[in-house]
PDB file of C-alpha atoms in Angstrom:
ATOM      1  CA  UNK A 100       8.246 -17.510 -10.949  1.00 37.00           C
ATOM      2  CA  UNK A 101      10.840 -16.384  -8.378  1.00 40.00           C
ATOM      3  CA  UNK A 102      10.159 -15.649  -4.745  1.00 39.00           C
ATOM      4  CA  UNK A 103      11.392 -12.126  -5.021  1.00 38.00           C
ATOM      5  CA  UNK A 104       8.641 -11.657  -8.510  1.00 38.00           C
ATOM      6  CA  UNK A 105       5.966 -12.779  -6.214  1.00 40.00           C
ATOM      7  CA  UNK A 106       6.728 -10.819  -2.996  1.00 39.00           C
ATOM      8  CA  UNK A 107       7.423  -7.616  -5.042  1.00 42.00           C
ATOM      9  CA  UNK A 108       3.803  -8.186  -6.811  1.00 42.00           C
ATOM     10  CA  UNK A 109       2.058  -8.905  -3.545  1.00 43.00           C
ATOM     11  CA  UNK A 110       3.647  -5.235  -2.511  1.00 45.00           C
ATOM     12  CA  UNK A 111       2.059  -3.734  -5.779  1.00 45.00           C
ATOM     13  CA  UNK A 112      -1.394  -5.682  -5.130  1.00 41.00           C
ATOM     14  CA  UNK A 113      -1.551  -4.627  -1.535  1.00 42.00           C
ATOM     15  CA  UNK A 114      -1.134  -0.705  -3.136  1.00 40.00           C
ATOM     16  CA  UNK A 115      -3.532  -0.979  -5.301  1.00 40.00           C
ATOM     17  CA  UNK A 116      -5.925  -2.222  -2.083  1.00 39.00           C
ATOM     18  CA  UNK A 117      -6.837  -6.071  -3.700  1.00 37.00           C
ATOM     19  CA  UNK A 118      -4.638  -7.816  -0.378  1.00 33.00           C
ATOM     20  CA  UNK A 119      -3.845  -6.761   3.006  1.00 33.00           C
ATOM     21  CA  UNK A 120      -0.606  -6.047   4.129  1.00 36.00           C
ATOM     22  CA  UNK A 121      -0.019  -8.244   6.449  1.00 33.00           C
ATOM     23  CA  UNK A 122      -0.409 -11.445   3.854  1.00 32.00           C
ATOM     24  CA  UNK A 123       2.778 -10.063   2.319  1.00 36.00           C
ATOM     25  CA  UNK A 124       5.346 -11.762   4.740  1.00 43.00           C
ATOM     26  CA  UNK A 125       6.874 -12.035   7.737  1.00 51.00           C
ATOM     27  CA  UNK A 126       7.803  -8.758  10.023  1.00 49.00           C
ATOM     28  CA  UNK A 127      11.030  -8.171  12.278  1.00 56.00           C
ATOM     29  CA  UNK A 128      12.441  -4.982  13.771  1.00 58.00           C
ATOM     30  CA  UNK A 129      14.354  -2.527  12.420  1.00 64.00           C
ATOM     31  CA  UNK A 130      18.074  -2.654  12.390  1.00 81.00           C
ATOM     32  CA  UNK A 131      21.495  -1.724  11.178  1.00 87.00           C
ATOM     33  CA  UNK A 132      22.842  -3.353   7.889  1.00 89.00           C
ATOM     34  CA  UNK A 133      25.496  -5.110   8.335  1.00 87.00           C
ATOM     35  CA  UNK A 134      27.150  -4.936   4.729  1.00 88.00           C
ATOM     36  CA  UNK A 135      26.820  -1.110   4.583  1.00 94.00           C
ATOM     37  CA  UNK A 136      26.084   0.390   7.897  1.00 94.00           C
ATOM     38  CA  UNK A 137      22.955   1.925   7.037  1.00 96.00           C
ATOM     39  CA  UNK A 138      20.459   2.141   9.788  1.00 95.00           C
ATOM     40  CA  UNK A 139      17.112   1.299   9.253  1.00 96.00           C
ATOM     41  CA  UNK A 140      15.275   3.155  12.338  1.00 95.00           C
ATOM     42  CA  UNK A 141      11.113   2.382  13.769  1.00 94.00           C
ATOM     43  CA  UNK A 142      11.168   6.309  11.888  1.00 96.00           C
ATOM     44  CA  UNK A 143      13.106   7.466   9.276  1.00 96.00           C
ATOM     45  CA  UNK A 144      13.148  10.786   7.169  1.00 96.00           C
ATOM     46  CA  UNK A 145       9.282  11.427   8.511  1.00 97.00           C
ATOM     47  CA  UNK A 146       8.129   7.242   7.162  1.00 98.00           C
ATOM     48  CA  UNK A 147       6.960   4.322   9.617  1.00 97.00           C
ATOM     49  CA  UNK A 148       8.718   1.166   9.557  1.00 95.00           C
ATOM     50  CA  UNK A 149       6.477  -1.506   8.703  1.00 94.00           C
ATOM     51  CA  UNK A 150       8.821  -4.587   7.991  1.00 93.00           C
ATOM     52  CA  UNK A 151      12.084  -6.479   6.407  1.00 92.00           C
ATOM     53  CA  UNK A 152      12.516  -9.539   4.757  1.00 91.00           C
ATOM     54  CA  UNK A 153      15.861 -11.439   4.842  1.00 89.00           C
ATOM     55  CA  UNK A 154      16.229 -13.223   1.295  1.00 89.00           C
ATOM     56  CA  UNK A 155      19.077 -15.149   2.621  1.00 86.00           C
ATOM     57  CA  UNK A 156      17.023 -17.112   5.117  1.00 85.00           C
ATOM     58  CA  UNK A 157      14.265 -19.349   4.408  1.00 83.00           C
ATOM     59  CA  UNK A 158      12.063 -19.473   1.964  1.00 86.00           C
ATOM     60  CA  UNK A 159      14.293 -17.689  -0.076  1.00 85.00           C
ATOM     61  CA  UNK A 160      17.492 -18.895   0.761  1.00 88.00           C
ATOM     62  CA  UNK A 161      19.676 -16.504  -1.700  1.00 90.00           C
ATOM     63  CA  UNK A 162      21.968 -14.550   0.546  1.00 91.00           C
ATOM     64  CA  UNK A 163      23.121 -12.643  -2.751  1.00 94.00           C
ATOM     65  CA  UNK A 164      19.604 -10.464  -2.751  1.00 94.00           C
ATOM     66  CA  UNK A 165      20.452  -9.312   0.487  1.00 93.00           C
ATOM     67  CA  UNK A 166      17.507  -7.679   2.816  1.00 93.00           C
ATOM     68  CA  UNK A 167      14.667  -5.329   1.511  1.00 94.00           C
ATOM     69  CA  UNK A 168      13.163  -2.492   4.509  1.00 95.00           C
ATOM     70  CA  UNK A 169       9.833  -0.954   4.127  1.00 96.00           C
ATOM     71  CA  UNK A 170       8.016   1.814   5.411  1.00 97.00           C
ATOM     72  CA  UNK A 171       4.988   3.565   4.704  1.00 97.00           C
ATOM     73  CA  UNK A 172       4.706   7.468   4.759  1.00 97.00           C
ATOM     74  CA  UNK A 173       1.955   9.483   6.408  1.00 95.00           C
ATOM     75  CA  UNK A 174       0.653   9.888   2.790  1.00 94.00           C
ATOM     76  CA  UNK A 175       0.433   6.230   3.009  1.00 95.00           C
ATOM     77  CA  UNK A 176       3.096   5.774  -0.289  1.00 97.00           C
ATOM     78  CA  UNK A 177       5.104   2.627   0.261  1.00 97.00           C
ATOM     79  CA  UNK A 178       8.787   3.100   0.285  1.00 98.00           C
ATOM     80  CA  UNK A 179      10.924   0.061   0.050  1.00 97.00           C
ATOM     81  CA  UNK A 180      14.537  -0.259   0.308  1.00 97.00           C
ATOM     82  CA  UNK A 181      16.654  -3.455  -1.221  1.00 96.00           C
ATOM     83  CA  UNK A 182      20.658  -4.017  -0.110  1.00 96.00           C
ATOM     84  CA  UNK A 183      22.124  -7.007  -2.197  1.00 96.00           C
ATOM     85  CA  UNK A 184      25.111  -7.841  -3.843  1.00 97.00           C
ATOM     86  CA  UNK A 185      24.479 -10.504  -5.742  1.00 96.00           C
ATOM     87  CA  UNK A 186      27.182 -12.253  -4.413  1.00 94.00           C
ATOM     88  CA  UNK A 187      29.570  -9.750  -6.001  1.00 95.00           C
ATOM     89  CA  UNK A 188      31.493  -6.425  -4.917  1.00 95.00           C
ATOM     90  CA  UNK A 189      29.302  -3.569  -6.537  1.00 98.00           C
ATOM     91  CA  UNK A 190      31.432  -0.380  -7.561  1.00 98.00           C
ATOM     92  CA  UNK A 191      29.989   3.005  -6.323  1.00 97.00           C
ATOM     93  CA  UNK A 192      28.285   5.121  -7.818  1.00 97.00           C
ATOM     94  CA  UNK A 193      25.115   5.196 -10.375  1.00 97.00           C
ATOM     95  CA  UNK A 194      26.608   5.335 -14.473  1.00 94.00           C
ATOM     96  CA  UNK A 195      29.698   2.027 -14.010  1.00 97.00           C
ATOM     97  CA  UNK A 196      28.660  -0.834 -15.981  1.00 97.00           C
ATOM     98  CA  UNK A 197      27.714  -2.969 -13.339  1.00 97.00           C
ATOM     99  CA  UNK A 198      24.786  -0.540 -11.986  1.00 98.00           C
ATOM    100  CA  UNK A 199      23.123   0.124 -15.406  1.00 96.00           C
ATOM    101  CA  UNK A 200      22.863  -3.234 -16.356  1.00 97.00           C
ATOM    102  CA  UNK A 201      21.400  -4.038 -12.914  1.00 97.00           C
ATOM    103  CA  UNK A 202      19.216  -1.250 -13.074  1.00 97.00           C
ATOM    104  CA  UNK A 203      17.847  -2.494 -16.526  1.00 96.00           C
ATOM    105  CA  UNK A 204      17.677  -6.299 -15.074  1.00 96.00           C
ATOM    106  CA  UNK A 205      15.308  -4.874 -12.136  1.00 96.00           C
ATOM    107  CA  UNK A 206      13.227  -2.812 -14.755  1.00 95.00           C
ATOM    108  CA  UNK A 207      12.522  -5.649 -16.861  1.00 95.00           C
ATOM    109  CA  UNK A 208      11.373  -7.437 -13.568  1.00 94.00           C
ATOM    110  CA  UNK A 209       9.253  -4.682 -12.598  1.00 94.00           C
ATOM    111  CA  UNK A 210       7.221  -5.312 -16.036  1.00 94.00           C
ATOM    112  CA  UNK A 211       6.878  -9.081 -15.550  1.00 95.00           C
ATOM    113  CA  UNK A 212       5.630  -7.806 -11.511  1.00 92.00           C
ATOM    114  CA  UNK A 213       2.918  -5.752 -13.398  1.00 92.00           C
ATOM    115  CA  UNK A 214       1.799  -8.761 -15.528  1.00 92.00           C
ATOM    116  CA  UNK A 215       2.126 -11.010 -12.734  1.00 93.00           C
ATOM    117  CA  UNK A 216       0.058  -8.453 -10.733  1.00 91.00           C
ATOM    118  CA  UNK A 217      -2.472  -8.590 -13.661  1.00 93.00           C
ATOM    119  CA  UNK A 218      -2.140  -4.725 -14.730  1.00 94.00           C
ATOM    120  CA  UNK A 219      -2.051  -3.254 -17.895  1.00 95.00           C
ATOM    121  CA  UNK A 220      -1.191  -0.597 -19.990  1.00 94.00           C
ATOM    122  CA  UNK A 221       2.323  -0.855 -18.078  1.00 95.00           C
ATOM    123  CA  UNK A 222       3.944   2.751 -19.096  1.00 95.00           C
ATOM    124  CA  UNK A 223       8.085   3.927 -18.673  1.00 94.00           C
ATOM    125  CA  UNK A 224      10.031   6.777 -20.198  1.00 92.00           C
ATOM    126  CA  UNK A 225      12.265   4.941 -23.071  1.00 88.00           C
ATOM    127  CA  UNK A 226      15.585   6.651 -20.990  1.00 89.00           C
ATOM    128  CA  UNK A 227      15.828   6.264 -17.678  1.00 88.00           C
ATOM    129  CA  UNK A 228      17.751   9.526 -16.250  1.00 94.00           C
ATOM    130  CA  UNK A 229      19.598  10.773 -13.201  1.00 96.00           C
ATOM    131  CA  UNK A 230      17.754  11.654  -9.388  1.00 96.00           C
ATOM    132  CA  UNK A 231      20.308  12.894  -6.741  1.00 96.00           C
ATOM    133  CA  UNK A 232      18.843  12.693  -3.755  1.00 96.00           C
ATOM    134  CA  UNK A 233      20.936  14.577  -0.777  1.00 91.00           C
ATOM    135  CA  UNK A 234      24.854  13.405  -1.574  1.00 92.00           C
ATOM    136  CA  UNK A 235      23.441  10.456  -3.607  1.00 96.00           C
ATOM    137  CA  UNK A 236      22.904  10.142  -7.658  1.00 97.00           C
ATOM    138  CA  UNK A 237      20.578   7.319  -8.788  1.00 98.00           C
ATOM    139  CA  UNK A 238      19.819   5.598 -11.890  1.00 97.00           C
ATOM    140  CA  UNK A 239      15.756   6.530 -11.875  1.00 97.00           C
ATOM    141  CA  UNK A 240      12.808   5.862 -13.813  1.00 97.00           C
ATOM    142  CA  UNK A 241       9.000   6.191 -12.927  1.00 97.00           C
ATOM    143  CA  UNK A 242       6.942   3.770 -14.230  1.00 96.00           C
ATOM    144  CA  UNK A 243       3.196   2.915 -14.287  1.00 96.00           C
ATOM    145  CA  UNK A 244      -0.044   0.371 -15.044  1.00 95.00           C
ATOM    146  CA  UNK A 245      -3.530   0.346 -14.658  1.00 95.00           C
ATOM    147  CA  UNK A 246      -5.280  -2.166 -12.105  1.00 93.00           C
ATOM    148  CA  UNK A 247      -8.331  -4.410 -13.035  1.00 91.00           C
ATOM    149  CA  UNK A 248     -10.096  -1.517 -11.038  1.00 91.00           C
ATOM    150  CA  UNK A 249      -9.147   0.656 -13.688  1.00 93.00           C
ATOM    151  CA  UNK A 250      -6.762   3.038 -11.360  1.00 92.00           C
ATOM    152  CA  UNK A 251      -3.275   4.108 -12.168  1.00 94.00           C
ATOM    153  CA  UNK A 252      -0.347   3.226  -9.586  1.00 95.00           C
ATOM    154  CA  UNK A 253       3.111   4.324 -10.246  1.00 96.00           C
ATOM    155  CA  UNK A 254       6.870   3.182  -8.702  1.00 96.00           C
ATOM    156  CA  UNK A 255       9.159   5.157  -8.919  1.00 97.00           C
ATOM    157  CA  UNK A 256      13.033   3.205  -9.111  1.00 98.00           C
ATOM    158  CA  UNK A 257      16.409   4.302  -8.299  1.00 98.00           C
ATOM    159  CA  UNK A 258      19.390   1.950  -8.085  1.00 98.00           C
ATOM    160  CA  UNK A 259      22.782   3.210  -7.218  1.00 98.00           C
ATOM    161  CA  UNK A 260      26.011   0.884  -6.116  1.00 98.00           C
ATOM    162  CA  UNK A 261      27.013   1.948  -2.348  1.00 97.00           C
ATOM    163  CA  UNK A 262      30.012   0.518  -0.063  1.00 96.00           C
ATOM    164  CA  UNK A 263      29.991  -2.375  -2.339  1.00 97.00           C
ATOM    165  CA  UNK A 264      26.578  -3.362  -2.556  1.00 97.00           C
ATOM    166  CA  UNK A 265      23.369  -2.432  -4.474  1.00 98.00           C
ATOM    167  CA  UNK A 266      20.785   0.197  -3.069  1.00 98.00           C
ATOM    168  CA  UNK A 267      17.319  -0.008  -4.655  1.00 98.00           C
ATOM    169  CA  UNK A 268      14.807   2.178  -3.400  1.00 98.00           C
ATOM    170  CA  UNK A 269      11.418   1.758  -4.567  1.00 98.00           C
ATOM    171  CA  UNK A 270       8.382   4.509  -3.656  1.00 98.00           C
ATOM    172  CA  UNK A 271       5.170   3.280  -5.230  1.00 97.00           C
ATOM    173  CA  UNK A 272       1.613   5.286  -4.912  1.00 96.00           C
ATOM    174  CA  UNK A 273      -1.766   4.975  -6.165  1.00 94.00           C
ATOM    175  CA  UNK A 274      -4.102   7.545  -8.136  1.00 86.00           C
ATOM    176  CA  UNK A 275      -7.079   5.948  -6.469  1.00 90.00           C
ATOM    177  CA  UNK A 276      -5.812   7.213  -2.980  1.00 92.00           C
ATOM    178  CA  UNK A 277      -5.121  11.051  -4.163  1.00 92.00           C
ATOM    179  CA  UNK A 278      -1.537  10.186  -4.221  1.00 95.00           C
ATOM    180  CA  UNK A 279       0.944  12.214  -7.343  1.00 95.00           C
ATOM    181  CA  UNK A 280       4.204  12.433  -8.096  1.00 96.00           C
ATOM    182  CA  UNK A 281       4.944  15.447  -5.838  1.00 96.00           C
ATOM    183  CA  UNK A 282       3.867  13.494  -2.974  1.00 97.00           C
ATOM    184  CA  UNK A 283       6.433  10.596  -3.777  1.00 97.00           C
ATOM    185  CA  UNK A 284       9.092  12.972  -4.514  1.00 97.00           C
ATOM    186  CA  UNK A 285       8.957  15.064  -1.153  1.00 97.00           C
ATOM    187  CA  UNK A 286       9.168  11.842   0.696  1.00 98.00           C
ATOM    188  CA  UNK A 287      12.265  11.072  -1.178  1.00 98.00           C
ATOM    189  CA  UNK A 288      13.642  14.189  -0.498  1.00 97.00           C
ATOM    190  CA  UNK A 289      13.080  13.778   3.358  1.00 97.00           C
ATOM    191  CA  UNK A 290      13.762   9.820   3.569  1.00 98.00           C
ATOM    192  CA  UNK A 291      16.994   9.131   1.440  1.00 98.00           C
ATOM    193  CA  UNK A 292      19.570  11.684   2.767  1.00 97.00           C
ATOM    194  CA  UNK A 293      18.265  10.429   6.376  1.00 97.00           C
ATOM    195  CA  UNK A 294      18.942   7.066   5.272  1.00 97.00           C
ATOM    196  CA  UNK A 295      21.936   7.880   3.529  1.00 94.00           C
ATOM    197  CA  UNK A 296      23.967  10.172   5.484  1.00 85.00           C
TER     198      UNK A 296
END
């Protein structure tokens, strides 16, 4: 199993409340990305930074998946961010070639994740569709499983190629903490066009 498989199911067990955040990885600051000039600010678009992980330094090692940002929202949904190229120049935009068969790589990865995590009863719309978010169109699809507690957590993907590079965004939230849909999509209306400006 890859690194990124088991950091990305340690996210989606620490939802669901079986680990502690903190046994996820390592913390640093906030910064600015280098590759596309995003900022990623101790506050952004009402969401807490909580901490990034550099894939091209050790353990990892694979410059190509670039660095992943995460922040929590008062709400407590997780909100993670992913800027990679893959060692490649990405066109822009969300319906070229390159994005949609990206998009479907990191949906069948989110399945395995679910396995992985244990869950079951792993649900996703059969076409993914469009989510514009401020300036910004994504490739989007909300998907869900059931934990061995029997709850319902959902992530909700978008994917979308940007000054050259990939941006995933990833909001995931939990029925067993009162959190919906509406909840995840007001604090992607307030946290992408901050981010993405």
């Amino acid at each position: 199993m890859s690194r990124t498989v088991a950091l990305l199911a340690a996210a989606l067990l620490s939802i669901a409340g079986a680990l502690p955040a903190a046994a996820q990885t390592q913390s640093t600051t906030p910064t600015a990305n280098a590759g596309t000039k995003l900022n990623f600010p101790a506050s952004l678009g009402g969401a807490t930074f909580e901490r990034s992980v550099n894939y091209a330094a050790a353990p990892a090692n694979n410059p190509g998946l670039g660095m992943a940002y995460f922040y929590s929202t008062p709400k407590r949904l997780t909100i993670s961010v992913q800027v990679f190229d893959l060692g490649r120049r990405v066109p822009a935009g969300s319906d070229n070639p390159t994005v949609t068969s990206q998009f479907n790589a990191e949906l069948n990865s989110a399945e395995q994740q679910f396995k992985f995590a244990g869950y079951t009863g792993f649900q996703k719309p059969s076409v993914p569709s469009s989510c514009a978010y401020g300036g910004v169109t994504f490739r989007c699809v909300t998907y869900s499983g059931v934990t061995q507690a029997n709850s319902r957590i959902y992530s909700k993907l978008l994917l979308t190629g940007f000054r050259d590079h990939f941006i995933k965004i990833r909001i995931d939230w939990a029925q067993s903490h009162q959190q919906t849909a509406a909840d995840a999509d007001a604090a992607l209306q307030a946290f992408v066009p901050a981010l993405m400006r």
